Amino acid sequence: MPLPAAIPGAPPGTVPRYGGMIKETVEGILNSKGYKRSKLETADFAVKIGGYVIPEIDVKEWGYSDYGEPDGHQWWESYPYSEIEIGSYVYGTLLIEIFDRSSKQMVWVAWVTGKRKFKPPDPVKIKKAISKMLTDFPNGESVTNPIRKSRNLKRLWSLIKR
């Protein structure tokens, strides 16, 4: 079950640091839904995990003051500018895509997006997000493949790289 070598926009080492935990979480949830991992050649569907991170800048203070103060002072009585205050954060997206292996068509997708400061991601929050993403994915016992109606998606799955 290979993972992508890097996530666009993420710091180097993000995939080795968090990829295993993400993969194990997805595996655990799919196992709990009745699916069993198999080789890609024999699987009914494949899971593709990916994501990206976009660094953003947030301007908190633009450097302008009010021009009509409530205390009666007018803008010309004081210097009307202050320093510009900026902050930074990252905006990230984690994707889980399910593909029918024989037709190579996507049959299910979920994603989560979030904004956070430049600090290491919280593994507990990542696991909760993945769990929420896969909540609506059907159980293995109850699904008929929408592409090949005669076959059941039951107990076969495989993870492939993005």
CSV table of N, CA and C in Angstrom, one decimal:
chain,number,residue,atom,x,y,z
A,1,MET,N,0.8,-1.2,0.0
A,1,MET,CA,0.0,0.0,0.0
A,1,MET,C,0.9,1.2,0.0
A,2,PRO,N,1.4,1.6,-1.1
A,2,PRO,CA,2.3,2.8,-1.2
A,2,PRO,C,1.6,4.1,-1.0
A,3,LEU,N,2.3,5.1,-0.5
A,3,LEU,CA,1.7,6.4,-0.4
A,3,LEU,C,2.5,7.4,-1.3
A,4,PRO,N,1.9,8.6,-1.5
A,4,PRO,CA,2.7,9.5,-2.4
A,4,PRO,C,4.0,9.9,-1.7
A,5,ALA,N,5.0,10.2,-2.5
A,5,ALA,CA,6.3,10.5,-2.0
A,5,ALA,C,6.3,11.8,-1.2
A,6,ALA,N,5.5,12.8,-1.6
A,6,ALA,CA,5.4,14.1,-1.0
A,6,ALA,C,4.0,14.6,-1.2
A,7,ILE,N,3.6,15.6,-0.4
A,7,ILE,CA,2.3,16.3,-0.5
A,7,ILE,C,2.6,17.7,-1.0
A,8,PRO,N,2.1,18.1,-2.1
A,8,PRO,CA,2.4,19.4,-2.6
A,8,PRO,C,2.1,20.5,-1.6
A,9,GLY,N,3.1,21.4,-1.3
A,9,GLY,CA,3.0,22.5,-0.4
A,9,GLY,C,3.3,22.1,1.1
A,10,ALA,N,3.4,20.8,1.4
A,10,ALA,CA,3.7,20.4,2.8
A,10,ALA,C,5.2,20.4,3.0
A,11,PRO,N,5.6,20.6,4.3
A,11,PRO,CA,7.0,20.5,4.6
A,11,PRO,C,7.6,19.1,4.3
A,12,PRO,N,8.9,19.1,3.9
A,12,PRO,CA,9.5,17.8,3.6
A,12,PRO,C,9.4,16.9,4.9
A,13,GLY,N,9.1,15.6,4.6
A,13,GLY,CA,9.0,14.6,5.7
A,13,GLY,C,7.6,14.5,6.2
A,14,THR,N,6.6,15.2,5.7
A,14,THR,CA,5.2,15.1,6.1
A,14,THR,C,4.7,13.7,5.9
A,15,VAL,N,4.9,13.1,4.7
A,15,VAL,CA,4.4,11.8,4.4
A,15,VAL,C,5.0,10.7,5.3
A,16,PRO,N,6.3,10.7,5.4
A,16,PRO,CA,6.9,9.7,6.3
A,16,PRO,C,6.4,9.8,7.8
A,17,ARG,N,6.2,11.1,8.2
A,17,ARG,CA,5.7,11.3,9.6
A,17,ARG,C,4.3,10.9,9.8
A,18,TYR,N,3.4,11.2,8.9
A,18,TYR,CA,2.0,11.0,9.1
A,18,TYR,C,1.3,10.0,8.2
A,19,GLY,N,2.0,9.7,7.1
A,19,GLY,CA,1.4,8.7,6.1
A,19,GLY,C,1.0,7.4,6.7
A,20,GLY,N,1.9,6.8,7.5
A,20,GLY,CA,1.6,5.5,8.1
A,20,GLY,C,0.4,5.5,8.9
A,21,MET,N,0.3,6.6,9.7
A,21,MET,CA,-0.9,6.7,10.6
A,21,MET,C,-2.2,6.9,9.8
A,22,ILE,N,-2.1,7.7,8.8
A,22,ILE,CA,-3.3,7.9,7.9
A,22,ILE,C,-3.7,6.5,7.3
A,23,LYS,N,-2.7,5.8,6.7
A,23,LYS,CA,-3.0,4.6,6.1
A,23,LYS,C,-3.6,3.5,7.0
A,24,GLU,N,-3.0,3.5,8.2
A,24,GLU,CA,-3.5,2.5,9.3
A,24,GLU,C,-5.0,2.9,9.7
A,25,THR,N,-5.2,4.2,9.8
A,25,THR,CA,-6.6,4.6,10.2
A,25,THR,C,-7.6,4.2,9.1
A,26,VAL,N,-7.3,4.5,7.8
A,26,VAL,CA,-8.2,4.1,6.7
A,26,VAL,C,-8.4,2.6,6.7
A,27,GLU,N,-7.3,1.8,6.8
A,27,GLU,CA,-7.4,0.3,6.9
A,27,GLU,C,-8.3,-0.1,8.0
A,28,GLY,N,-8.1,0.4,9.2
A,28,GLY,CA,-8.9,0.0,10.3
A,28,GLY,C,-10.3,0.3,10.1
A,29,ILE,N,-10.7,1.4,9.6
A,29,ILE,CA,-12.1,1.7,9.3
A,29,ILE,C,-12.7,0.8,8.3
A,30,LEU,N,-12.0,0.6,7.2
A,30,LEU,CA,-12.5,-0.3,6.2
A,30,LEU,C,-12.6,-1.7,6.7
A,31,ASN,N,-11.7,-2.2,7.5
A,31,ASN,CA,-11.8,-3.5,8.1
A,31,ASN,C,-13.0,-3.6,9.0
A,32,SER,N,-13.3,-2.5,9.8
A,32,SER,CA,-14.5,-2.5,10.7
A,32,SER,C,-15.8,-2.5,9.9
A,33,LYS,N,-15.7,-2.1,8.6
A,33,LYS,CA,-16.9,-2.1,7.8
A,33,LYS,C,-17.1,-3.4,7.0
A,34,GLY,N,-16.2,-4.4,7.2
A,34,GLY,CA,-16.3,-5.7,6.6
A,34,GLY,C,-15.5,-5.9,5.4
A,35,TYR,N,-14.6,-5.0,5.1
A,35,TYR,CA,-13.7,-5.2,3.9
A,35,TYR,C,-12.4,-5.8,4.4
A,36,LYS,N,-11.8,-6.6,3.5
A,36,LYS,CA,-10.5,-7.3,3.7
A,36,LYS,C,-9.6,-6.9,2.6
A,37,ARG,N,-8.4,-6.6,3.0
A,37,ARG,CA,-7.4,-6.2,2.1
A,37,ARG,C,-6.9,-7.3,1.2
A,38,SER,N,-6.7,-7.0,-0.1
A,38,SER,CA,-6.2,-8.1,-1.0
A,38,SER,C,-5.3,-7.4,-2.0
A,39,LYS,N,-4.7,-8.2,-2.8
A,39,LYS,CA,-3.8,-7.7,-3.8
A,39,LYS,C,-4.6,-6.9,-4.9
A,40,LEU,N,-4.0,-5.9,-5.4
A,40,LEU,CA,-4.7,-5.1,-6.4
A,40,LEU,C,-5.2,-5.8,-7.6
A,41,GLU,N,-4.6,-6.9,-8.0
A,41,GLU,CA,-5.0,-7.7,-9.1
A,41,GLU,C,-6.4,-8.4,-8.9
A,42,THR,N,-6.6,-8.7,-7.6
A,42,THR,CA,-7.9,-9.4,-7.3
A,42,THR,C,-8.9,-8.5,-6.6
A,43,ALA,N,-8.6,-7.3,-6.3
A,43,ALA,CA,-9.5,-6.4,-5.5
A,43,ALA,C,-10.6,-5.9,-6.4
A,44,ASP,N,-11.8,-5.7,-5.8
A,44,ASP,CA,-12.9,-5.1,-6.5
A,44,ASP,C,-12.7,-3.6,-6.6
A,45,PHE,N,-12.1,-3.0,-5.6
A,45,PHE,CA,-11.9,-1.5,-5.7
A,45,PHE,C,-10.6,-1.2,-5.0
A,46,ALA,N,-10.1,0.0,-5.4
A,46,ALA,CA,-8.8,0.5,-4.9
A,46,ALA,C,-9.1,1.8,-4.2
A,47,VAL,N,-8.3,2.1,-3.1
A,47,VAL,CA,-8.4,3.4,-2.4
A,47,VAL,C,-7.2,4.2,-2.7
A,48,LYS,N,-7.5,5.5,-3.0
A,48,LYS,CA,-6.4,6.4,-3.3
A,48,LYS,C,-6.4,7.5,-2.3
A,49,ILE,N,-5.3,7.7,-1.6
A,49,ILE,CA,-5.2,8.7,-0.5
A,49,ILE,C,-4.3,9.8,-1.0
A,50,GLY,N,-4.6,11.0,-0.9
A,50,GLY,CA,-3.8,12.1,-1.3
A,50,GLY,C,-4.2,13.4,-0.6
A,51,GLY,N,-3.5,14.5,-0.9
A,51,GLY,CA,-3.8,15.7,-0.3
A,51,GLY,C,-2.9,16.8,-0.8
A,52,TYR,N,-3.1,18.0,-0.4
A,52,TYR,CA,-2.2,19.1,-0.7
A,52,TYR,C,-2.4,20.2,0.4
A,53,VAL,N,-1.4,21.0,0.5
A,53,VAL,CA,-1.3,22.1,1.5
A,53,VAL,C,-0.9,23.4,0.8
A,54,ILE,N,-1.7,24.4,1.1
A,54,ILE,CA,-1.4,25.8,0.5
A,54,ILE,C,-1.1,26.7,1.6
A,55,PRO,N,0.1,27.3,1.6
A,55,PRO,CA,0.4,28.3,2.6
A,55,PRO,C,-0.3,29.6,2.3
A,56,GLU,N,-0.9,30.2,3.3
A,56,GLU,CA,-1.6,31.5,3.1
A,56,GLU,C,-1.1,32.6,4.1
A,57,ILE,N,-1.4,33.8,3.7
A,57,ILE,CA,-1.1,34.9,4.6
A,57,ILE,C,-2.4,35.6,4.9
A,58,ASP,N,-2.5,36.0,6.2
A,58,ASP,CA,-3.7,36.6,6.7
A,58,ASP,C,-3.4,38.0,7.2
A,59,VAL,N,-3.9,39.0,6.6
A,59,VAL,CA,-3.7,40.4,7.0
A,59,VAL,C,-4.7,40.7,8.1
A,60,LYS,N,-4.2,40.9,9.3
A,60,LYS,CA,-5.0,41.1,10.5
A,60,LYS,C,-5.3,42.6,10.7
A,61,GLU,N,-4.3,43.4,10.4
A,61,GLU,CA,-4.5,44.9,10.6
A,61,GLU,C,-3.9,45.5,9.3
A,62,TRP,N,-4.7,46.4,8.6
A,62,TRP,CA,-4.2,46.9,7.4
A,62,TRP,C,-3.4,48.2,7.5
A,63,GLY,N,-3.3,48.8,8.7
A,63,GLY,CA,-2.5,50.0,8.9
A,63,GLY,C,-3.3,51.3,8.8
A,64,TYR,N,-4.6,51.2,8.7
A,64,TYR,CA,-5.4,52.4,8.6
A,64,TYR,C,-6.2,52.6,9.9
A,65,SER,N,-6.3,53.8,10.4
A,65,SER,CA,-7.1,54.0,11.5
A,65,SER,C,-8.5,54.6,11.1
A,66,ASP,N,-9.4,54.8,12.0
A,66,ASP,CA,-10.6,55.4,11.7
A,66,ASP,C,-10.4,56.9,11.4
A,67,TYR,N,-11.2,57.4,10.5
A,67,TYR,CA,-11.0,58.8,10.2
A,67,TYR,C,-12.0,59.7,10.9
A,68,GLY,N,-13.0,59.2,11.6
A,68,GLY,CA,-13.9,60.0,12.4
A,68,GLY,C,-14.0,59.3,13.7
A,69,GLU,N,-13.2,59.7,14.7
A,69,GLU,CA,-13.2,59.1,16.0
A,69,GLU,C,-14.5,59.5,16.8
A,70,PRO,N,-15.1,58.6,17.6
A,70,PRO,CA,-16.3,59.0,18.4
A,70,PRO,C,-16.0,60.0,19.4
A,71,ASP,N,-14.7,60.2,19.8
A,71,ASP,CA,-14.4,61.2,20.9
A,71,ASP,C,-14.3,62.6,20.3
A,72,GLY,N,-14.6,62.8,19.1
A,72,GLY,CA,-14.6,64.1,18.5
A,72,GLY,C,-13.4,64.5,17.8
A,73,HIS,N,-12.3,63.8,17.9
A,73,HIS,CA,-11.1,64.1,17.2
A,73,HIS,C,-11.2,63.8,15.7
A,74,GLN,N,-10.7,64.6,14.9
A,74,GLN,CA,-10.8,64.3,13.5
A,74,GLN,C,-9.5,63.7,13.0
A,75,TRP,N,-9.5,63.1,11.8
A,75,TRP,CA,-8.3,62.4,11.3
A,75,TRP,C,-7.1,63.3,11.1
A,76,TRP,N,-7.2,64.6,10.9
A,76,TRP,CA,-6.1,65.4,10.7
A,76,TRP,C,-5.4,65.8,12.0
A,77,GLU,N,-6.0,65.4,13.2
A,77,GLU,CA,-5.4,65.8,14.5
A,77,GLU,C,-4.4,64.7,14.9
A,78,SER,N,-4.3,63.6,14.3
A,78,SER,CA,-3.4,62.5,14.7
A,78,SER,C,-2.9,61.8,13.4
A,79,TYR,N,-1.8,61.1,13.6
A,79,TYR,CA,-1.3,60.3,12.4
A,79,TYR,C,-2.2,59.2,12.1
A,80,PRO,N,-2.8,59.1,11.0
A,80,PRO,CA,-3.9,58.2,10.7
A,80,PRO,C,-3.5,56.7,10.3
A,81,TYR,N,-2.2,56.4,10.4
A,81,TYR,CA,-1.7,55.1,10.0
A,81,TYR,C,-1.0,54.4,11.1
A,82,SER,N,-1.1,53.1,11.1
A,82,SER,CA,-0.4,52.2,12.1
A,82,SER,C,0.3,51.1,11.3
A,83,GLU,N,1.0,50.3,12.0
A,83,GLU,CA,1.7,49.2,11.3
A,83,GLU,C,0.8,48.1,10.8
A,84,ILE,N,1.2,47.5,9.7
A,84,ILE,CA,0.4,46.4,9.1
A,84,ILE,C,0.8,45.2,9.9
A,85,GLU,N,-0.3,44.4,10.3
A,85,GLU,CA,-0.1,43.2,11.1
A,85,GLU,C,-0.5,42.0,10.2
A,86,ILE,N,0.4,41.1,10.0
A,86,ILE,CA,0.0,39.9,9.2
A,86,ILE,C,0.3,38.6,10.0
A,87,GLY,N,-0.4,37.6,9.6
A,87,GLY,CA,-0.1,36.3,10.2
A,87,GLY,C,-0.1,35.3,9.1
A,88,SER,N,0.3,34.1,9.4
A,88,SER,CA,0.3,33.0,8.3
A,88,SER,C,-0.3,31.8,8.8
A,89,TYR,N,-0.8,31.0,7.9
A,89,TYR,CA,-1.4,29.7,8.2
A,89,TYR,C,-1.4,28.8,7.0
A,90,VAL,N,-1.7,27.6,7.1
A,90,VAL,CA,-1.8,26.7,6.0
A,90,VAL,C,-3.2,26.2,5.8
A,91,TYR,N,-3.6,26.0,4.6
A,91,TYR,CA,-4.9,25.5,4.2
A,91,TYR,C,-4.7,24.2,3.6
A,92,GLY,N,-5.2,23.1,4.2
A,92,GLY,CA,-4.9,21.8,3.7
A,92,GLY,C,-6.1,21.0,3.3
A,93,THR,N,-6.0,20.0,2.4
A,93,THR,CA,-7.0,19.1,2.0
A,93,THR,C,-6.5,17.7,2.0
A,94,LEU,N,-7.3,16.8,2.6
A,94,LEU,CA,-7.0,15.4,2.6
A,94,LEU,C,-8.1,14.7,1.8
A,95,LEU,N,-7.8,13.9,0.8
A,95,LEU,CA,-8.7,13.2,-0.1
A,95,LEU,C,-8.7,11.7,0.1
A,96,ILE,N,-9.8,11.1,0.0
A,96,ILE,CA,-9.9,9.6,-0.1
A,96,ILE,C,-10.8,9.3,-1.2
A,97,GLU,N,-10.3,8.7,-2.3
A,97,GLU,CA,-11.0,8.3,-3.5
A,97,GLU,C,-11.1,6.8,-3.6
A,98,ILE,N,-12.3,6.3,-4.0
A,98,ILE,CA,-12.5,4.9,-4.2
A,98,ILE,C,-12.7,4.7,-5.7
A,99,PHE,N,-11.9,3.8,-6.3
A,99,PHE,CA,-12.0,3.5,-7.7
A,99,PHE,C,-12.4,2.0,-7.9
A,100,ASP,N,-13.3,1.8,-8.9
A,100,ASP,CA,-13.6,0.5,-9.4
A,100,ASP,C,-12.4,0.0,-10.1
A,101,ARG,N,-11.8,-1.1,-9.7
A,101,ARG,CA,-10.6,-1.5,-10.3
A,101,ARG,C,-10.7,-1.9,-11.8
A,102,SER,N,-11.8,-2.6,-12.1
A,102,SER,CA,-11.9,-3.1,-13.5
A,102,SER,C,-12.1,-2.0,-14.5
A,103,SER,N,-13.0,-1.0,-14.1
A,103,SER,CA,-13.3,0.1,-15.1
A,103,SER,C,-12.4,1.3,-14.9
A,104,LYS,N,-11.7,1.3,-13.8
A,104,LYS,CA,-10.8,2.4,-13.4
A,104,LYS,C,-11.6,3.7,-13.3
A,105,GLN,N,-12.8,3.6,-12.9
A,105,GLN,CA,-13.7,4.8,-12.7
A,105,GLN,C,-13.8,5.1,-11.2
A,106,MET,N,-13.9,6.4,-10.8
A,106,MET,CA,-14.1,6.7,-9.4
A,106,MET,C,-15.6,6.5,-9.1
A,107,VAL,N,-15.8,5.8,-8.0
A,107,VAL,CA,-17.2,5.5,-7.6
A,107,VAL,C,-17.5,6.1,-6.3
A,108,TRP,N,-16.5,6.7,-5.6
A,108,TRP,CA,-16.8,7.3,-4.3
A,108,TRP,C,-15.7,8.2,-3.9
A,109,VAL,N,-16.0,9.4,-3.3
A,109,VAL,CA,-14.9,10.3,-2.9
A,109,VAL,C,-15.3,11.0,-1.6
A,110,ALA,N,-14.3,11.3,-0.8
A,110,ALA,CA,-14.6,12.1,0.4
A,110,ALA,C,-13.3,13.0,0.6
A,111,TRP,N,-13.6,14.2,1.2
A,111,TRP,CA,-12.4,15.1,1.5
A,111,TRP,C,-12.7,15.9,2.7
A,112,VAL,N,-11.7,16.4,3.3
A,112,VAL,CA,-11.8,17.3,4.4
A,112,VAL,C,-10.8,18.4,4.2
A,113,THR,N,-11.2,19.6,4.5
A,113,THR,CA,-10.3,20.7,4.4
A,113,THR,C,-10.2,21.4,5.8
A,114,GLY,N,-9.1,22.1,6.0
A,114,GLY,CA,-8.9,22.8,7.2
A,114,GLY,C,-7.9,23.9,7.1
A,115,LYS,N,-7.9,24.8,8.1
A,115,LYS,CA,-7.0,25.9,8.2
A,115,LYS,C,-6.3,25.7,9.6
A,116,ARG,N,-5.0,25.9,9.6
A,116,ARG,CA,-4.3,25.8,10.9
A,116,ARG,C,-3.0,26.6,10.8
A,117,LYS,N,-2.5,27.0,12.0
A,117,LYS,CA,-1.2,27.7,12.1
A,117,LYS,C,-0.1,26.8,11.7
A,118,PHE,N,1.1,27.4,11.4
A,118,PHE,CA,2.3,26.6,11.1
A,118,PHE,C,2.8,25.9,12.3
A,119,LYS,N,2.2,24.7,12.5
A,119,LYS,CA,2.7,23.9,13.6
A,119,LYS,C,2.4,22.4,13.2
A,120,PRO,N,2.9,21.5,13.8
A,120,PRO,CA,2.7,20.1,13.4
A,120,PRO,C,1.2,19.7,13.5
A,121,PRO,N,0.7,18.9,12.6
A,121,PRO,CA,-0.7,18.5,12.7
A,121,PRO,C,-1.0,17.6,13.9
A,122,ASP,N,-2.2,17.7,14.4
A,122,ASP,CA,-2.5,16.9,15.5
A,122,ASP,C,-3.1,15.5,15.0
A,123,PRO,N,-2.3,14.4,15.4
A,123,PRO,CA,-2.8,13.1,14.9
A,123,PRO,C,-4.2,12.7,15.3
A,124,VAL,N,-4.6,13.1,16.5
A,124,VAL,CA,-5.9,12.8,17.0
A,124,VAL,C,-7.0,13.5,16.1
A,125,LYS,N,-6.7,14.7,15.7
A,125,LYS,CA,-7.7,15.4,14.8
A,125,LYS,C,-7.7,14.8,13.4
A,126,ILE,N,-6.5,14.3,13.0
A,126,ILE,CA,-6.5,13.7,11.7
A,126,ILE,C,-7.3,12.4,11.7
A,127,LYS,N,-7.1,11.6,12.7
A,127,LYS,CA,-7.9,10.3,12.8
A,127,LYS,C,-9.4,10.6,12.9
A,128,LYS,N,-9.8,11.6,13.6
A,128,LYS,CA,-11.2,12.0,13.7
A,128,LYS,C,-11.8,12.4,12.4
A,129,ALA,N,-11.0,13.2,11.6
A,129,ALA,CA,-11.4,13.7,10.3
A,129,ALA,C,-11.5,12.5,9.3
A,130,ILE,N,-10.6,11.5,9.4
A,130,ILE,CA,-10.7,10.4,8.5
A,130,ILE,C,-11.9,9.5,8.8
A,131,SER,N,-12.2,9.4,10.1
A,131,SER,CA,-13.3,8.6,10.6
A,131,SER,C,-14.6,9.3,10.1
A,132,LYS,N,-14.7,10.6,10.2
A,132,LYS,CA,-15.9,11.3,9.7
A,132,LYS,C,-16.0,11.2,8.2
A,133,MET,N,-14.9,11.2,7.5
A,133,MET,CA,-14.9,11.1,6.0
A,133,MET,C,-15.5,9.8,5.6
A,134,LEU,N,-15.1,8.7,6.3
A,134,LEU,CA,-15.5,7.4,5.9
A,134,LEU,C,-16.8,6.9,6.5
A,135,THR,N,-17.5,7.8,7.3
A,135,THR,CA,-18.8,7.4,7.9
A,135,THR,C,-19.8,7.0,6.9
A,136,ASP,N,-19.9,7.7,5.8
A,136,ASP,CA,-21.0,7.3,4.8
A,136,ASP,C,-20.5,6.3,3.8
A,137,PHE,N,-19.3,5.8,3.9
A,137,PHE,CA,-18.9,4.7,3.0
A,137,PHE,C,-19.6,3.4,3.5
A,138,PRO,N,-20.3,2.7,2.5
A,138,PRO,CA,-21.1,1.6,2.9
A,138,PRO,C,-20.4,0.4,3.5
A,139,ASN,N,-21.1,-0.3,4.3
A,139,ASN,CA,-20.5,-1.6,4.8
A,139,ASN,C,-20.4,-2.6,3.7
A,140,GLY,N,-19.4,-3.5,3.9
A,140,GLY,CA,-19.1,-4.5,2.9
A,140,GLY,C,-20.3,-5.5,2.6
A,141,GLU,N,-21.1,-5.7,3.6
A,141,GLU,CA,-22.2,-6.7,3.5
A,141,GLU,C,-23.4,-6.1,2.7
A,142,SER,N,-23.5,-4.8,2.6
A,142,SER,CA,-24.7,-4.2,2.0
A,142,SER,C,-24.5,-3.5,0.7
A,143,VAL,N,-23.3,-3.6,0.1
A,143,VAL,CA,-23.1,-2.9,-1.2
A,143,VAL,C,-23.0,-3.8,-2.4
A,144,THR,N,-23.7,-3.4,-3.4
A,144,THR,CA,-23.5,-4.0,-4.7
A,144,THR,C,-22.7,-3.0,-5.6
A,145,ASN,N,-21.7,-3.4,-6.2
A,145,ASN,CA,-20.9,-2.5,-7.0
A,145,ASN,C,-21.8,-1.8,-8.1
A,146,PRO,N,-21.8,-0.5,-8.2
A,146,PRO,CA,-22.7,0.2,-9.1
A,146,PRO,C,-22.2,-0.1,-10.6
A,147,ILE,N,-21.0,-0.5,-10.8
A,147,ILE,CA,-20.6,-0.7,-12.2
A,147,ILE,C,-20.8,-2.2,-12.6
A,148,ARG,N,-20.5,-3.1,-11.7
A,148,ARG,CA,-20.6,-4.5,-12.0
A,148,ARG,C,-21.7,-5.0,-11.0
A,149,LYS,N,-22.9,-5.0,-11.3
A,149,LYS,CA,-24.0,-5.3,-10.4
A,149,LYS,C,-23.9,-6.7,-9.9
A,150,SER,N,-23.4,-7.6,-10.6
A,150,SER,CA,-23.4,-9.0,-10.2
A,150,SER,C,-22.4,-9.3,-9.1
A,151,ARG,N,-21.3,-8.5,-9.0
A,151,ARG,CA,-20.3,-8.7,-8.0
A,151,ARG,C,-20.5,-7.8,-6.8
A,152,ASN,N,-20.1,-8.3,-5.7
A,152,ASN,CA,-20.2,-7.6,-4.5
A,152,ASN,C,-18.9,-7.0,-4.1
A,153,LEU,N,-18.9,-5.8,-3.5
A,153,LEU,CA,-17.6,-5.2,-3.1
A,153,LEU,C,-17.1,-5.8,-1.8
A,154,LYS,N,-17.8,-6.8,-1.3
A,154,LYS,CA,-17.6,-7.4,0.0
A,154,LYS,C,-16.1,-7.9,0.2
A,155,ARG,N,-15.5,-7.4,1.2
A,155,ARG,CA,-14.3,-8.0,1.7
A,155,ARG,C,-13.0,-7.9,0.8
A,156,LEU,N,-13.1,-7.1,-0.2
A,156,LEU,CA,-11.9,-7.0,-1.0
A,156,LEU,C,-11.5,-5.5,-1.2
A,157,TRP,N,-10.3,-5.1,-0.9
A,157,TRP,CA,-9.9,-3.8,-1.2
A,157,TRP,C,-8.4,-3.7,-1.2
A,158,SER,N,-7.9,-2.6,-1.7
A,158,SER,CA,-6.5,-2.4,-1.8
A,158,SER,C,-6.2,-0.9,-1.9
A,159,LEU,N,-5.1,-0.5,-1.4
A,159,LEU,CA,-4.7,0.9,-1.4
A,159,LEU,C,-3.6,1.1,-2.5
A,160,ILE,N,-3.8,2.1,-3.2
A,160,ILE,CA,-2.8,2.5,-4.2
A,160,ILE,C,-2.3,3.9,-4.0
A,161,LYS,N,-1.2,4.2,-4.6
A,161,LYS,CA,-0.7,5.6,-4.4
A,161,LYS,C,-1.4,6.6,-5.3
A,162,ARG,N,-1.3,7.8,-4.9
A,162,ARG,CA,-2.0,8.9,-5.6
A,162,ARG,C,-1.3,9.2,-6.8
